[in-house]
Coordinates of C-alpha atoms in Angstrom, one line a residue:
M1160 CA 3.7 4.6 -52.7
S1161 CA 1.3 2.2 -53.8
L1162 CA -1.1 -0.4 -52.1
N1163 CA 1.2 -3.1 -53.2
S1164 CA 4.1 -1.7 -52.2
K1165 CA 3.1 -0.9 -48.7
L1166 CA 1.8 -4.4 -48.1
V1167 CA 5.4 -5.4 -49.4
V1168 CA 6.4 -3.1 -46.9
F1169 CA 4.4 -4.4 -44.1
Y1170 CA 5.2 -8.2 -44.5
L1171 CA 9.0 -7.0 -44.6
F1172 CA 8.7 -5.4 -41.4
G1173 CA 7.3 -8.2 -40.0
F1174 CA 3.6 -6.3 -38.9
L1175 CA 2.0 -9.4 -40.5
F1176 CA 1.8 -12.8 -39.1
V1177 CA 1.3 -15.9 -41.2
F1178 CA -2.2 -16.8 -40.4
S1179 CA -1.6 -20.6 -40.4
G1180 CA 0.7 -20.4 -37.9
C1181 CA 0.3 -20.3 -33.9
V1182 CA -0.2 -16.6 -33.2
E1183 CA 0.7 -17.0 -29.6
H1184 CA 4.6 -17.3 -30.7
S1185 CA 4.5 -14.7 -33.5
K1186 CA 5.6 -11.8 -31.7
D1187 CA 8.9 -11.7 -33.6
A1188 CA 11.7 -9.1 -32.2
L1189 CA 11.8 -6.8 -35.0
L1190 CA 8.2 -6.0 -34.6
S1191 CA 8.4 -5.3 -31.2
T1192 CA 11.5 -3.1 -31.5
E1193 CA 9.6 -1.0 -34.3
I1194 CA 6.6 -0.3 -32.1
K1195 CA 8.5 0.5 -29.1
V1196 CA 11.2 2.7 -30.9
N1197 CA 9.2 4.5 -33.5
A1198 CA 5.7 4.2 -32.3
G1199 CA 4.6 7.5 -33.9
E1200 CA 6.3 6.3 -37.1
A1201 CA 4.4 2.6 -37.1
L1202 CA 1.1 4.5 -36.1
D1203 CA 1.5 6.9 -39.3
F1204 CA 2.4 4.0 -41.7
L1205 CA -0.3 1.7 -40.1
N1206 CA -3.3 4.6 -40.3
D1207 CA -2.0 5.3 -43.6
L1208 CA -2.5 1.3 -44.8
A1209 CA -5.5 1.1 -42.9
D1210 CA -7.2 3.8 -45.1
D1211 CA -5.8 1.9 -48.1
N1212 CA -6.8 -1.7 -47.1
P1213 CA -9.7 -1.3 -44.8
D1214 CA -10.4 -4.9 -44.7
N1215 CA -7.4 -5.9 -43.6
S1216 CA -7.7 -7.3 -40.1
E1217 CA -4.1 -7.7 -39.0
V1218 CA -3.4 -3.7 -39.6
F1219 CA -6.2 -3.0 -37.4
Y1220 CA -4.7 -5.6 -34.7
Q1221 CA -1.1 -4.1 -34.9
L1222 CA -2.4 -0.9 -34.4
S1223 CA -4.5 -2.0 -31.3
R1224 CA -0.9 -3.4 -30.2
V1225 CA 0.9 -0.2 -30.9
H1226 CA -2.1 2.1 -28.8
F1227 CA -1.7 -0.6 -26.3
E1228 CA 1.9 -0.2 -25.8
Q1229 CA 1.4 3.5 -25.5
G1230 CA -1.3 3.3 -23.2
S1231 CA -4.0 4.7 -25.0
F1232 CA -6.5 2.1 -24.4
E1233 CA -9.7 3.7 -25.9
R1234 CA -7.9 4.1 -29.1
A1235 CA -6.6 0.0 -28.8
L1236 CA -10.0 -0.9 -28.5
Q1237 CA -11.5 0.8 -31.0
N1238 CA -9.1 -0.9 -33.6
I1239 CA -9.3 -4.2 -32.2
K1240 CA -13.1 -4.3 -32.5
K1241 CA -12.5 -3.5 -36.2
A1242 CA -10.2 -6.3 -36.4
V1243 CA -12.7 -8.6 -34.9
D1244 CA -15.6 -7.2 -37.1
I1245 CA -13.5 -8.1 -39.9
K1246 CA -12.1 -12.1 -38.8
G1247 CA -14.1 -12.6 -35.7
D1248 CA -12.8 -16.4 -35.5
Y1249 CA -9.2 -15.2 -34.4
A1250 CA -8.0 -16.3 -30.9
E1251 CA -5.5 -13.6 -30.7
Y1252 CA -7.8 -10.8 -31.4
H1253 CA -10.1 -11.9 -28.6
F1254 CA -7.0 -12.0 -26.0
M1255 CA -5.9 -8.5 -27.3
E1256 CA -9.8 -7.3 -26.4
G1257 CA -9.8 -9.1 -23.2
M1258 CA -6.2 -7.1 -21.9
I1259 CA -7.5 -3.9 -23.3
Y1260 CA -10.9 -4.2 -21.0
Q1261 CA -8.6 -5.3 -18.0
K1262 CA -6.8 -1.7 -18.6
L1263 CA -10.1 0.1 -19.0
N1264 CA -11.1 -1.6 -15.8
R1265 CA -14.2 -3.4 -17.4
P1266 CA -14.0 -7.0 -16.1
D1267 CA -16.9 -8.6 -17.3
E1268 CA -16.0 -7.8 -20.7
S1269 CA -12.4 -8.3 -20.1
I1270 CA -13.7 -12.1 -19.1
K1271 CA -15.7 -12.6 -21.7
A1272 CA -13.3 -12.0 -24.5
L1273 CA -10.7 -13.9 -22.8
L1274 CA -12.8 -17.1 -22.6
L1275 CA -13.7 -16.5 -26.0
A1276 CA -10.2 -16.7 -26.9
E1277 CA -9.7 -19.7 -24.7
S1278 CA -12.4 -21.5 -26.6
M1279 CA -11.1 -21.0 -30.0
G1280 CA -7.5 -22.2 -28.7
K1281 CA -5.7 -19.5 -27.2
T1282 CA -3.7 -21.2 -23.9
S1283 CA -1.2 -18.8 -22.1
Q1284 CA -0.1 -18.0 -18.7
E1285 CA -1.1 -14.7 -19.5
L1286 CA -4.3 -15.4 -20.2
Y1287 CA -5.1 -17.4 -17.4
K1288 CA -3.5 -15.1 -15.3
I1289 CA -5.6 -12.3 -16.5
I1290 CA -8.6 -14.1 -16.0
A1291 CA -8.1 -15.0 -12.5
E1292 CA -7.5 -11.8 -11.7
E1293 CA -10.9 -10.4 -13.3
Y1294 CA -12.8 -13.0 -11.8
L1295 CA -11.3 -11.9 -8.5
R1296 CA -12.3 -8.0 -8.9
V1297 CA -15.8 -9.3 -9.6
G1298 CA -16.0 -11.5 -6.4
M1299 CA -16.2 -14.4 -8.2
S1300 CA -13.3 -16.4 -6.3
D1301 CA -14.4 -20.3 -7.1
K1302 CA -14.4 -19.1 -10.8
A1303 CA -10.4 -17.3 -10.2
R1304 CA -9.7 -20.5 -8.1
E1305 CA -10.4 -22.5 -11.5
A1306 CA -8.3 -20.4 -13.6
I1307 CA -5.5 -20.0 -11.9
N1308 CA -5.4 -23.9 -11.3
R1309 CA -5.3 -24.0 -15.1
L1310 CA -2.6 -21.5 -14.7
T1311 CA -0.2 -23.5 -12.3
S1312 CA -1.0 -26.7 -14.1
M1313 CA 0.4 -25.5 -17.2
K1314 CA 3.5 -24.0 -16.2
P1315 CA 4.1 -23.2 -12.4
S1316 CA 6.0 -19.9 -11.7
A1317 CA 6.4 -17.8 -8.9
E1318 CA 3.9 -15.3 -10.2
S1319 CA 1.2 -17.9 -10.6
F1320 CA 1.9 -19.3 -6.8
T1321 CA 1.2 -16.1 -5.8
L1322 CA -1.9 -14.8 -7.5
K1323 CA -3.2 -18.4 -6.8
G1324 CA -2.2 -17.3 -2.9
Q1325 CA -4.3 -14.3 -3.3
I1326 CA -7.0 -15.6 -4.4
M1327 CA -7.2 -18.4 -1.7
L1328 CA -6.9 -15.4 0.8
S1329 CA -9.9 -14.1 -0.7
L1330 CA -11.9 -17.4 -0.3
G1331 CA -10.4 -17.1 3.7
D1332 CA -8.3 -20.2 3.2
T1333 CA -5.4 -18.9 5.0
A1334 CA -3.4 -21.6 4.9
Q1335 CA -3.5 -22.8 1.6
A1336 CA -2.8 -19.1 0.5
I1337 CA 0.2 -19.4 2.9
D1338 CA 1.3 -22.7 1.1
N1339 CA 1.2 -21.1 -2.1
F1340 CA 3.0 -18.2 -1.4
E1341 CA 5.9 -20.4 0.1
K1342 CA 5.9 -22.3 -3.1
S1343 CA 6.3 -18.8 -5.0
I1344 CA 9.1 -18.1 -2.9
E1345 CA 10.6 -21.6 -3.2
L1346 CA 10.8 -21.1 -7.1
D1347 CA 12.1 -17.3 -7.2
K1348 CA 13.3 -16.1 -3.7
S1349 CA 14.0 -12.8 -5.4
Y1350 CA 9.8 -12.1 -6.2
I1351 CA 9.1 -9.7 -3.5
R1352 CA 5.1 -9.9 -3.8
P1353 CA 4.6 -13.2 -1.8
V1354 CA 7.2 -12.0 0.6
V1355 CA 5.1 -8.7 1.8
I1356 CA 2.1 -10.7 1.8
L1357 CA 3.7 -13.2 4.2
A1358 CA 5.3 -10.7 6.3
D1359 CA 1.7 -8.8 6.7
I1360 CA -0.1 -11.8 7.3
N1361 CA 2.2 -12.7 10.3
I1362 CA 2.4 -9.2 11.5
A1363 CA -1.4 -9.6 11.3
R1364 CA -1.2 -12.3 13.6
N1365 CA 1.2 -11.1 16.1
N1366 CA 3.7 -13.7 15.1
N1367 CA 6.8 -11.7 15.5
E1368 CA 9.6 -13.9 14.9
K1369 CA 8.1 -15.0 11.1
A1370 CA 7.5 -11.4 11.0
F1371 CA 10.9 -10.5 11.4
Y1372 CA 12.0 -13.1 9.1
F1373 CA 9.9 -12.1 6.4
V1374 CA 10.4 -8.3 6.8
N1375 CA 14.2 -8.9 7.1
H1376 CA 14.1 -10.9 4.0
L1377 CA 12.4 -7.8 2.4
M1378 CA 15.2 -5.5 3.5
E1379 CA 17.7 -7.9 1.8
L1380 CA 16.0 -7.5 -1.6
D1381 CA 15.6 -4.0 -1.2
P1382 CA 17.9 -2.1 1.7
D1383 CA 16.6 1.2 0.7
N1384 CA 12.8 0.7 0.7
L1385 CA 11.0 3.1 2.9
D1386 CA 8.1 1.1 3.0
F1387 CA 9.9 -2.0 4.5
M1388 CA 12.1 -0.1 6.9
E1389 CA 8.5 1.2 7.9
K1390 CA 7.3 -2.5 8.5
K1391 CA 10.7 -3.0 10.4
G1392 CA 10.3 -0.2 12.6
N1393 CA 6.9 -0.8 13.8
L1394 CA 7.7 -4.7 14.4
L1395 CA 10.8 -3.5 16.8
Q1396 CA 8.3 -0.8 18.4
R1397 CA 5.8 -3.5 18.8
S1398 CA 8.3 -5.8 20.3
G1399 CA 9.6 -3.3 22.6
Q1400 CA 12.8 -2.8 21.1
L1401 CA 12.4 0.9 21.2
D1402 CA 16.0 1.9 20.9
S1403 CA 16.4 0.3 17.4
A1404 CA 12.8 1.6 16.4
V1405 CA 14.0 5.4 17.0
Q1406 CA 16.8 4.6 14.9
V1407 CA 15.1 3.1 11.8
F1408 CA 12.3 6.1 12.2
K1409 CA 14.9 8.5 12.4
H1410 CA 16.4 7.4 9.2
I1411 CA 13.3 7.4 7.3
A1412 CA 12.3 10.8 8.6
S1413 CA 15.7 11.8 7.3
V1414 CA 15.1 10.7 3.8
R1415 CA 11.4 11.5 3.3
D1416 CA 9.5 14.4 4.0
D1417 CA 6.3 12.9 5.7
Y1418 CA 4.6 14.4 9.0
M1419 CA 3.3 10.4 10.2
D1420 CA 7.2 9.5 10.2
L1421 CA 7.8 12.4 12.9
Y1422 CA 4.1 11.2 14.6
K1423 CA 5.5 7.9 15.0
L1424 CA 9.1 8.8 17.0
S1425 CA 6.8 11.3 18.8
N1426 CA 4.7 8.1 20.0
I1427 CA 8.2 6.0 20.4
Y1428 CA 9.9 8.8 22.3
Y1429 CA 6.5 9.1 24.7
L1430 CA 6.7 5.1 25.0
M1431 CA 10.3 5.6 26.0
G1432 CA 9.8 8.3 28.4
E1433 CA 11.5 11.0 26.8
Y1434 CA 8.8 13.4 26.7
D1435 CA 10.7 16.6 25.9
S1436 CA 11.7 14.6 22.8
S1437 CA 8.3 13.4 22.2
R1438 CA 6.8 16.6 22.3
M1439 CA 9.5 18.1 20.0
M1440 CA 8.5 15.6 17.2
A1441 CA 5.0 15.9 17.5
E1442 CA 5.1 19.8 17.3
Q1443 CA 7.1 19.2 13.6
A1444 CA 4.8 16.7 12.9
F1445 CA 2.0 19.4 13.4
I1446 CA 3.7 22.0 11.7
K1447 CA 4.1 19.9 8.6
N1448 CA 0.0 19.0 8.8
E1449 CA -1.9 21.3 10.9
E1450 CA -5.0 19.5 10.2
F1451 CA -3.4 16.3 12.1
L1452 CA -4.7 16.8 15.6
E1453 CA -3.5 13.8 16.5
A1454 CA 0.0 15.0 16.9
R1455 CA -1.5 17.7 19.1
L1456 CA -2.9 15.1 21.4
V1457 CA 0.7 13.9 21.8
I1458 CA 2.1 17.4 22.7
A1459 CA -0.6 17.7 25.0
R1460 CA 0.4 14.3 27.0
S1461 CA 3.9 15.2 26.8
L1462 CA 3.6 18.4 28.6
E1463 CA 1.3 16.7 31.2
K1464 CA 4.0 14.5 31.9
L1465 CA 6.4 17.0 32.0
R1466 CA 3.9 18.5 34.8
K1467 CA 3.3 21.6 32.9
Y1468 CA -0.3 21.2 33.2
Q1469 CA -1.5 24.6 32.2
D1470 CA 0.2 24.4 29.0
A1471 CA -1.3 20.9 28.7
I1472 CA -4.7 22.2 29.1
D1473 CA -4.2 25.1 27.0
V1474 CA -3.3 22.5 23.8
Y1475 CA -6.1 20.1 24.9
E1476 CA -8.3 23.1 24.4
L1477 CA -6.9 24.2 20.9
I1478 CA -7.7 20.6 19.8
V1479 CA -11.2 20.9 21.0
E1480 CA -11.8 24.2 19.7
S1481 CA -10.5 22.6 16.3
D1482 CA -13.1 19.6 16.4
S1483 CA -15.5 19.4 19.2
T1484 CA -16.1 16.0 18.5
F1485 CA -12.6 14.7 19.1
N1486 CA -14.0 12.8 22.3
L1487 CA -10.3 11.1 23.3
A1488 CA -9.2 14.9 23.8
I1489 CA -12.2 15.9 25.5
T1490 CA -12.1 13.2 27.9
E1491 CA -8.4 13.5 28.2
L1492 CA -9.1 17.2 28.9
D1493 CA -11.6 16.5 31.6
N1494 CA -9.6 13.8 33.4
L1495 CA -6.3 16.5 33.4
K1496 CA -8.8 19.6 34.7
R1497 CA -9.8 17.0 37.4
K1498 CA -6.2 15.9 38.5
V1499 CA -5.2 19.7 38.6
A1500 CA -8.3 20.5 41.0
Y1501 CA -7.4 17.1 43.0
L1502 CA -3.6 18.5 43.3
W1503 CA -4.7 22.2 43.7
R1504 CA -6.9 21.2 46.8
L1505 CA -4.0 18.6 48.3
E1506 CA -1.6 21.7 47.7
Q1507 CA -4.1 23.8 50.2
Q1508 CA -4.5 21.4 52.5
R1509 CA -0.8 21.1 52.9
T1510 CA -0.3 24.9 52.8
A1511 CA -3.4 25.1 55.5
R1512 CA -1.5 22.4 57.9
D1513 CA 2.0 24.0 57.5
S1514 CA 0.5 27.2 58.4
A1515 CA -1.5 25.9 61.2
I1516 CA 2.0 24.1 62.3
K1517 CA 3.7 27.4 62.1
N1518 CA 1.3 29.6 63.9
M1519 CA 0.6 27.1 66.8
P1520 CA 1.2 28.8 70.0
P1521 CA 3.4 27.8 72.3
P1522 CA 2.9 25.0 74.5
V1523 CA 2.3 25.8 78.2
Q1524 CA 4.6 25.0 80.7
K1525 CA 3.5 23.8 84.1
K1526 CA 4.9 25.7 87.0
E1527 CA 6.5 23.5 89.1
L1528 CA 5.2 23.5 92.9
D1529 CA 7.3 24.9 95.6
D1530 CA 7.8 22.2 97.8
N1531 CA 8.2 24.9 100.4

């Protein structure tokens, strides 16, 4: 195929945008479909075209886009740099460059490219969102707030208010953060992110009533989400609703194979005074992770509550043998040994007292004097 024919095909498939138009609105459906469905063919075609037409910046831009969609960010960067070298005054190219740098975890370069795109007339929610995220990543919260204010003033959305709330949290302004998260939920009650954050804020503040409200909302949005169930279980445990907490964690443990769920069950059973169950759950947790000595600690405590003191001592000693710096286990072992020694002394005293009473000589009976 001749160069002219290739260029005709390129135009027909929508790979070239009209430079005099607004690039921001140039993502036609045909282009997106071709890239997503036939990425390999698109790359072959574009690479062939780039070889024949090395001064066409738009070819390298489209190559960059395809690589970006495929997650090949280094290759995407190589191609967008070629596009920028050819035509450096095009805002869309710098915007693409900024998005790629974000994926490559290079926030300073991402910010520089995005601000350059903005200075050339690029304005979009995605632009300000990424700028805010990157400023937040490098610890420049004030700059992030400026960017997010531009975003929310353009077109308020649930996502933009959530991002603004996160920025307010980073600035230590929890009240403003909460206000923005609530605005986000008002705009879109199905958007999970602000609900998660508000649940966590209220959990951290020990505000159980509001925490339950947001956690229950999460459960309505995604009933099968085990992380949300875990939040609910932790709240139930903290509020003293132990029977309900057990049911939640029993369900979680039946679905996912995680020793921590069994460990949490063991702790709840321990709080309920069901020491056989707490020991059994802790033993199962330890079987799944034999480096998790906290599970053995629950086993030892449960055995002590069951008055199986020597068994408890044996478990404590195994813990200390595995980790001689486990100070809590060392302290509890020492206390248990003192308790056992004290109980042994009490038993010895009781035994001696019983023996003394049993072996006391019969009382001396006075012989009554004969009146005669």
